[in-house]
């Protein structure tokens, strides 16, 4: 007896991922990433930020037809956003030294997200791409580098 072949039809981008792919800036004249970083005293990171944001964007595009990958990206983007807002942004608002903020980003976001992914890293996401998520979310106004 033959079993019928079942094809899983791609249903499109899941709503939760669309949320992160859409700018939450209410200003009709969207502020460029360069200005967002400059407002947070990080204008020197612009070239690296563009490169890493693009690195992550390409990974996101590469896996956009996989619902499992989309769900992973939603989980990770939500984690990055939440950790940034709760563990990094308070130091930014207090005007702490950039090296301390960078250390918090490494410890609280990059290292924790790497631990979260663990051995189940189906999309082979690396630390540079996690940093790219930070800049991606910044470009979409989900993360703010200034008070």
Coordinates of N, CA and C in Angstrom, one line a residue:
X1 N 0.8 -1.2 0.0 CA 0.0 0.0 0.0 C 0.9 1.2 0.0
X2 N 0.6 2.1 -0.9 CA 1.4 3.4 -1.0 C 0.7 4.5 -0.2
X3 N 1.6 5.1 0.5 CA 1.1 6.3 1.2 C 1.1 7.5 0.3
X4 N 0.2 8.4 0.4 CA 0.2 9.6 -0.4 C 1.4 10.5 0.0
X5 N 1.9 11.2 -1.0 CA 3.0 12.2 -0.7 C 2.3 13.4 -0.2
X6 N 2.7 13.9 1.0 CA 2.2 15.1 1.5 C 3.2 16.2 1.4
X7 N 2.8 17.3 0.8 CA 3.6 18.4 0.6 C 3.2 19.5 1.7
X8 N 4.2 20.0 2.3 CA 3.8 21.1 3.3 C 3.9 22.4 2.5
X9 N 2.8 23.1 2.4 CA 2.8 24.3 1.7 C 3.3 25.5 2.5
X10 N 4.2 26.3 1.9 CA 4.7 27.5 2.6 C 3.5 28.4 2.8
X11 N 3.3 28.9 4.1 CA 2.2 29.7 4.4 C 2.6 31.2 4.4
X12 N 3.8 31.5 4.2 CA 4.3 32.9 4.3 C 5.0 33.2 5.6
X13 N 5.3 34.4 5.7 CA 6.0 34.9 6.9 C 5.0 34.9 8.1
X14 N 5.4 34.3 9.2 CA 4.5 34.3 10.3 C 4.4 35.7 10.9
X15 N 3.3 36.0 11.5 CA 2.9 37.3 12.0 C 4.0 37.8 13.0
X16 N 4.4 37.0 13.9 CA 5.4 37.4 14.9 C 6.7 37.9 14.3
X17 N 7.1 37.3 13.2 CA 8.3 37.7 12.5 C 8.0 39.0 11.7
X18 N 6.9 39.1 11.2 CA 6.5 40.4 10.5 C 6.6 41.6 11.5
X19 N 6.3 41.4 12.7 CA 6.4 42.4 13.7 C 7.8 42.9 13.8
X20 N 8.8 42.0 13.8 CA 10.2 42.5 13.9 C 10.7 43.0 12.6
X21 N 10.1 42.6 11.5 CA 10.6 43.1 10.2 C 10.0 44.5 9.8
X22 N 9.1 44.9 10.7 CA 8.4 46.2 10.4 C 8.9 47.2 11.4
X23 N 9.1 48.4 10.9 CA 9.6 49.5 11.8 C 8.4 49.9 12.7
X24 N 8.8 50.2 14.0 CA 7.8 50.6 15.0 C 7.9 52.1 15.2
X25 N 8.7 52.8 14.3 CA 8.8 54.2 14.4 C 7.5 54.9 14.0
X26 N 7.0 55.7 14.8 CA 5.8 56.4 14.4 C 6.0 57.7 13.6
X27 N 7.3 58.0 13.5 CA 7.7 59.2 12.7 C 7.6 58.8 11.2
X28 N 6.9 59.5 10.4 CA 6.8 59.2 8.9 C 8.1 59.3 8.2
X29 N 9.0 60.1 8.7 CA 10.4 60.2 8.1 C 11.3 59.4 8.9
X30 N 11.4 58.1 8.6 CA 12.2 57.1 9.3 C 13.7 57.6 9.5
X31 N 14.1 57.5 10.7 CA 15.5 58.0 11.0 C 16.5 56.9 10.6
X32 N 17.5 57.2 9.8 CA 18.5 56.2 9.4 C 19.3 55.7 10.6
X33 N 19.8 54.5 10.4 CA 20.6 53.8 11.4 C 21.8 54.6 11.8
X34 N 22.4 55.3 10.9 CA 23.6 56.1 11.2 C 23.2 57.2 12.3
X35 N 22.1 57.8 12.1 CA 21.6 58.8 13.1 C 21.3 58.2 14.4
X36 N 20.6 57.1 14.4 CA 20.2 56.4 15.6 C 21.5 56.0 16.4
X37 N 22.5 55.5 15.8 CA 23.7 55.2 16.5 C 24.4 56.4 16.9
X38 N 24.4 57.5 16.1 CA 25.1 58.7 16.5 C 24.4 59.3 17.8
X39 N 23.1 59.2 17.8 CA 22.3 59.7 19.0 C 22.7 59.0 20.3
X40 N 23.2 57.8 20.1 CA 23.6 57.0 21.2 C 25.1 57.0 21.5
X41 N 25.8 57.9 20.8 CA 27.2 58.0 20.9 C 28.0 56.8 20.3
X42 N 27.4 56.2 19.3 CA 28.1 55.0 18.6 C 28.2 55.2 17.1
X43 N 28.5 56.5 16.7 CA 28.7 56.7 15.3 C 29.9 56.0 14.7
X44 N 30.9 55.7 15.5 CA 32.0 55.0 15.1 C 31.7 53.5 14.7
X45 N 30.6 53.0 15.1 CA 30.2 51.6 14.8 C 29.4 51.5 13.6
X46 N 29.1 52.6 12.9 CA 28.2 52.6 11.7 C 28.6 51.5 10.7
X47 N 29.8 51.6 10.2 CA 30.2 50.6 9.1 C 30.0 49.2 9.6
X48 N 30.5 48.9 10.8 CA 30.4 47.5 11.3 C 28.9 47.2 11.5
X49 N 28.1 48.1 12.0 CA 26.7 47.9 12.2 C 26.0 47.6 10.9
X50 N 26.3 48.3 9.8 CA 25.7 48.0 8.5 C 26.0 46.6 8.1
X51 N 27.3 46.3 8.2 CA 27.8 45.0 7.8 C 27.2 43.8 8.5
X52 N 27.1 44.0 9.9 CA 26.5 42.9 10.7 C 25.0 42.8 10.5
X53 N 24.3 44.0 10.4 CA 22.9 44.0 10.1 C 22.6 43.2 8.8
X54 N 23.4 43.5 7.8 CA 23.2 42.8 6.5 C 23.5 41.3 6.6
X55 N 24.5 41.0 7.4 CA 24.8 39.6 7.6 C 23.6 38.8 8.2
X56 N 23.0 39.4 9.2 CA 21.8 38.8 9.8 C 20.7 38.8 8.8
X57 N 20.4 39.9 8.1 CA 19.3 40.0 7.1 C 19.4 38.9 6.1
X58 N 20.6 38.7 5.6 CA 20.8 37.6 4.6 C 20.5 36.2 5.2
X59 N 20.9 36.0 6.4 CA 20.5 34.7 7.1 C 19.0 34.6 7.2
X60 N 18.4 35.7 7.6 CA 16.9 35.7 7.7 C 16.3 35.4 6.4
X61 N 16.7 36.0 5.3 CA 16.2 35.8 4.0 C 16.5 34.4 3.5
X62 N 17.6 33.9 3.8 CA 18.0 32.5 3.4 C 17.0 31.5 4.0
X63 N 16.6 31.7 5.2 CA 15.7 30.7 5.9 C 14.2 31.1 5.9
X64 N 13.8 32.1 5.1 CA 12.5 32.6 5.2 C 11.4 31.6 4.8
X65 N 11.8 30.5 4.1 CA 10.8 29.6 3.7 C 10.6 28.5 4.7
X66 N 11.3 28.5 5.8 CA 11.2 27.5 6.8 C 10.5 28.1 8.0
X67 N 9.3 27.5 8.3 CA 8.6 27.9 9.5 C 9.3 27.7 10.7
X68 N 10.1 26.6 10.8 CA 10.8 26.3 12.0 C 11.9 27.4 12.2
X69 N 12.6 27.8 11.1 CA 13.6 28.8 11.2 C 13.0 30.2 11.6
X70 N 11.8 30.5 11.0 CA 11.1 31.7 11.3 C 10.8 31.8 12.8
X71 N 10.3 30.7 13.4 CA 10.0 30.6 14.8 C 11.3 30.8 15.7
X72 N 12.4 30.2 15.2 CA 13.6 30.4 15.9 C 14.0 31.9 15.9
X73 N 13.9 32.5 14.7 CA 14.3 33.9 14.6 C 13.4 34.8 15.5
X74 N 12.1 34.5 15.6 CA 11.2 35.3 16.4 C 11.7 35.1 17.9
X75 N 11.9 33.9 18.3 CA 12.4 33.6 19.7 C 13.7 34.4 20.0
X76 N 14.6 34.4 19.1 CA 15.9 35.1 19.3 C 15.8 36.6 19.2
X77 N 15.0 37.1 18.3 CA 14.8 38.6 18.2 C 14.1 39.1 19.5
X78 N 13.1 38.3 19.9 CA 12.4 38.7 21.2 C 13.3 38.7 22.4
X79 N 14.2 37.7 22.4 CA 15.1 37.6 23.5 C 16.1 38.7 23.5
X80 N 16.6 39.0 22.3 CA 17.6 40.2 22.2 C 16.9 41.5 22.6
X81 N 15.7 41.7 22.1 CA 15.0 42.9 22.5 C 14.7 43.0 24.0
X82 N 14.3 42.0 24.6 CA 14.0 42.0 26.0 C 15.2 42.2 26.8
X83 N 16.3 41.4 26.5 CA 17.5 41.6 27.3 C 18.1 43.0 27.1
X84 N 18.1 43.5 25.9 CA 18.6 44.8 25.7 C 17.8 45.9 26.5
X85 N 16.5 45.8 26.5 CA 15.7 46.7 27.2 C 15.9 46.6 28.7
X86 N 16.0 45.4 29.2 CA 16.1 45.2 30.7 C 17.5 45.2 31.3
X87 N 18.5 44.8 30.5 CA 19.9 44.6 31.0 C 20.9 45.6 30.5
X88 N 20.6 46.2 29.3 CA 21.6 47.1 28.6 C 21.1 48.5 28.7
X89 N 19.9 48.7 28.3 CA 19.4 50.1 28.2 C 19.5 50.9 29.5
X90 N 19.3 50.3 30.7 CA 19.5 51.1 31.9 C 20.9 51.7 32.0
X91 N 21.9 51.0 31.5 CA 23.3 51.5 31.6 C 23.5 52.6 30.6
X92 N 22.8 52.5 29.4 CA 22.8 53.6 28.4 C 22.2 54.8 29.0
X93 N 21.0 54.6 29.6 CA 20.3 55.8 30.2 C 21.1 56.4 31.4
X94 N 21.9 55.7 32.1 CA 22.7 56.2 33.2 C 24.0 56.9 32.6
X95 N 24.2 56.8 31.3 CA 25.4 57.4 30.8 C 26.7 56.7 31.1
X96 N 26.6 55.4 31.3 CA 27.7 54.5 31.7 C 28.7 54.5 30.5
X97 N 29.9 54.2 30.8 CA 31.0 54.1 29.9 C 30.7 53.0 28.8
X98 N 31.1 53.4 27.6 CA 30.8 52.5 26.4 C 31.4 51.1 26.6
X99 N 32.6 51.0 27.2 CA 33.2 49.7 27.4 C 32.4 48.8 28.3
X100 N 31.7 49.4 29.3 CA 30.9 48.7 30.2 C 29.6 48.2 29.5
X101 N 29.1 49.1 28.7 CA 27.9 48.8 27.9 C 28.2 47.6 26.9
X102 N 29.4 47.7 26.3 CA 29.8 46.7 25.3 C 29.9 45.3 26.1
X103 N 30.5 45.4 27.3 CA 30.6 44.2 28.1 C 29.2 43.6 28.4
X104 N 28.3 44.4 28.8 CA 26.9 44.0 29.1 C 26.3 43.4 27.8
X105 N 26.5 44.0 26.7 CA 26.0 43.4 25.4 C 26.6 42.0 25.2
X106 N 27.9 41.9 25.4 CA 28.5 40.6 25.2 C 27.9 39.5 26.2
X107 N 28.0 39.9 27.4 CA 27.6 38.9 28.5 C 26.1 38.6 28.5
X108 N 25.3 39.7 28.4 CA 23.8 39.5 28.6 C 23.1 39.1 27.3
X109 N 23.6 39.6 26.2 CA 22.9 39.3 24.9 C 23.6 38.2 24.1
X110 N 24.8 38.4 23.7 CA 25.5 37.5 22.8 C 25.7 36.2 23.4
X111 N 26.3 36.2 24.6 CA 26.6 34.9 25.3 C 25.3 34.2 25.7
X112 N 24.3 34.9 26.2 CA 23.1 34.3 26.6 C 22.3 33.7 25.4
X113 N 22.3 34.4 24.3 CA 21.6 33.9 23.1 C 22.3 32.7 22.6
X114 N 23.7 32.7 22.6 CA 24.4 31.5 22.2 C 24.1 30.3 23.0
X115 N 23.9 30.6 24.3 CA 23.5 29.5 25.3 C 22.1 29.0 25.0
X116 N 21.2 29.9 24.7 CA 19.9 29.6 24.4 C 19.8 28.7 23.1
X117 N 20.6 29.1 22.1 CA 20.6 28.3 20.9 C 21.2 26.9 21.1
X118 N 22.3 26.9 21.8 CA 22.9 25.7 22.2 C 23.3 24.8 21.0
X119 N 23.1 23.5 21.2 CA 23.4 22.6 20.1 C 22.3 22.5 19.1
X120 N 21.2 23.1 19.4 CA 20.0 23.0 18.5 C 20.0 24.2 17.5
X121 N 21.2 24.6 17.1 CA 21.4 25.8 16.2 C 21.2 25.4 14.8
X122 N 19.9 25.2 14.4 CA 19.5 24.7 13.1 C 19.9 25.7 12.0
X123 N 20.1 26.9 12.3 CA 20.4 27.9 11.2 C 21.9 28.3 11.3
X124 N 22.6 27.7 12.2 CA 24.0 28.0 12.4 C 24.3 29.4 12.6
X125 N 23.6 30.0 13.5 CA 23.7 31.4 13.9 C 25.0 31.6 14.7
X126 N 25.8 32.6 14.3 CA 27.0 32.8 15.1 C 26.9 34.2 15.8
X127 N 28.0 34.5 16.6 CA 28.0 35.7 17.4 C 27.9 36.9 16.6
X128 N 28.5 37.0 15.5 CA 28.4 38.2 14.6 C 27.0 38.4 14.2
X129 N 26.3 37.3 13.9 CA 24.9 37.4 13.4 C 24.0 37.9 14.6
X130 N 24.3 37.5 15.8 CA 23.6 37.9 17.0 C 23.8 39.4 17.1
X131 N 25.0 39.9 17.0 CA 25.2 41.4 17.0 C 24.5 42.0 15.8
X132 N 24.4 41.3 14.7 CA 23.6 41.8 13.6 C 22.1 42.0 13.9
X133 N 21.6 41.1 14.8 CA 20.2 41.2 15.3 C 20.0 42.5 16.0
X134 N 21.0 42.9 16.8 CA 20.9 44.1 17.6 C 20.8 45.3 16.7
X135 N 21.6 45.3 15.6 CA 21.6 46.5 14.7 C 20.4 46.4 13.8
X136 N 19.9 45.2 13.5 CA 18.7 45.0 12.7 C 17.5 45.6 13.5
X137 N 17.4 45.2 14.8 CA 16.3 45.7 15.6 C 16.5 47.2 15.8
X138 N 17.7 47.7 15.9 CA 17.9 49.2 16.0 C 17.4 49.9 14.8
X139 N 17.7 49.3 13.6 CA 17.2 49.9 12.3 C 15.7 49.9 12.2
X140 N 15.0 49.0 12.8 CA 13.6 48.9 12.8 C 12.9 49.6 14.0
X141 N 13.8 50.3 14.8 CA 13.3 51.1 15.9 C 12.8 50.3 17.1
X142 N 13.1 49.0 17.1 CA 12.8 48.2 18.3 C 13.7 48.4 19.5
X143 N 15.0 48.8 19.2 CA 16.0 49.1 20.2 C 16.4 50.6 20.0
X144 N 16.5 51.2 21.2 CA 16.9 52.6 21.2 C 18.2 52.8 22.0
X145 N 19.2 53.5 21.4 CA 20.5 53.6 22.0 C 20.6 55.0 22.8
X146 N 19.6 55.7 22.9 CA 19.6 57.0 23.6 C 18.4 57.1 24.5
X147 N 18.4 57.9 25.5 CA 17.2 58.1 26.3 C 16.1 58.8 25.7

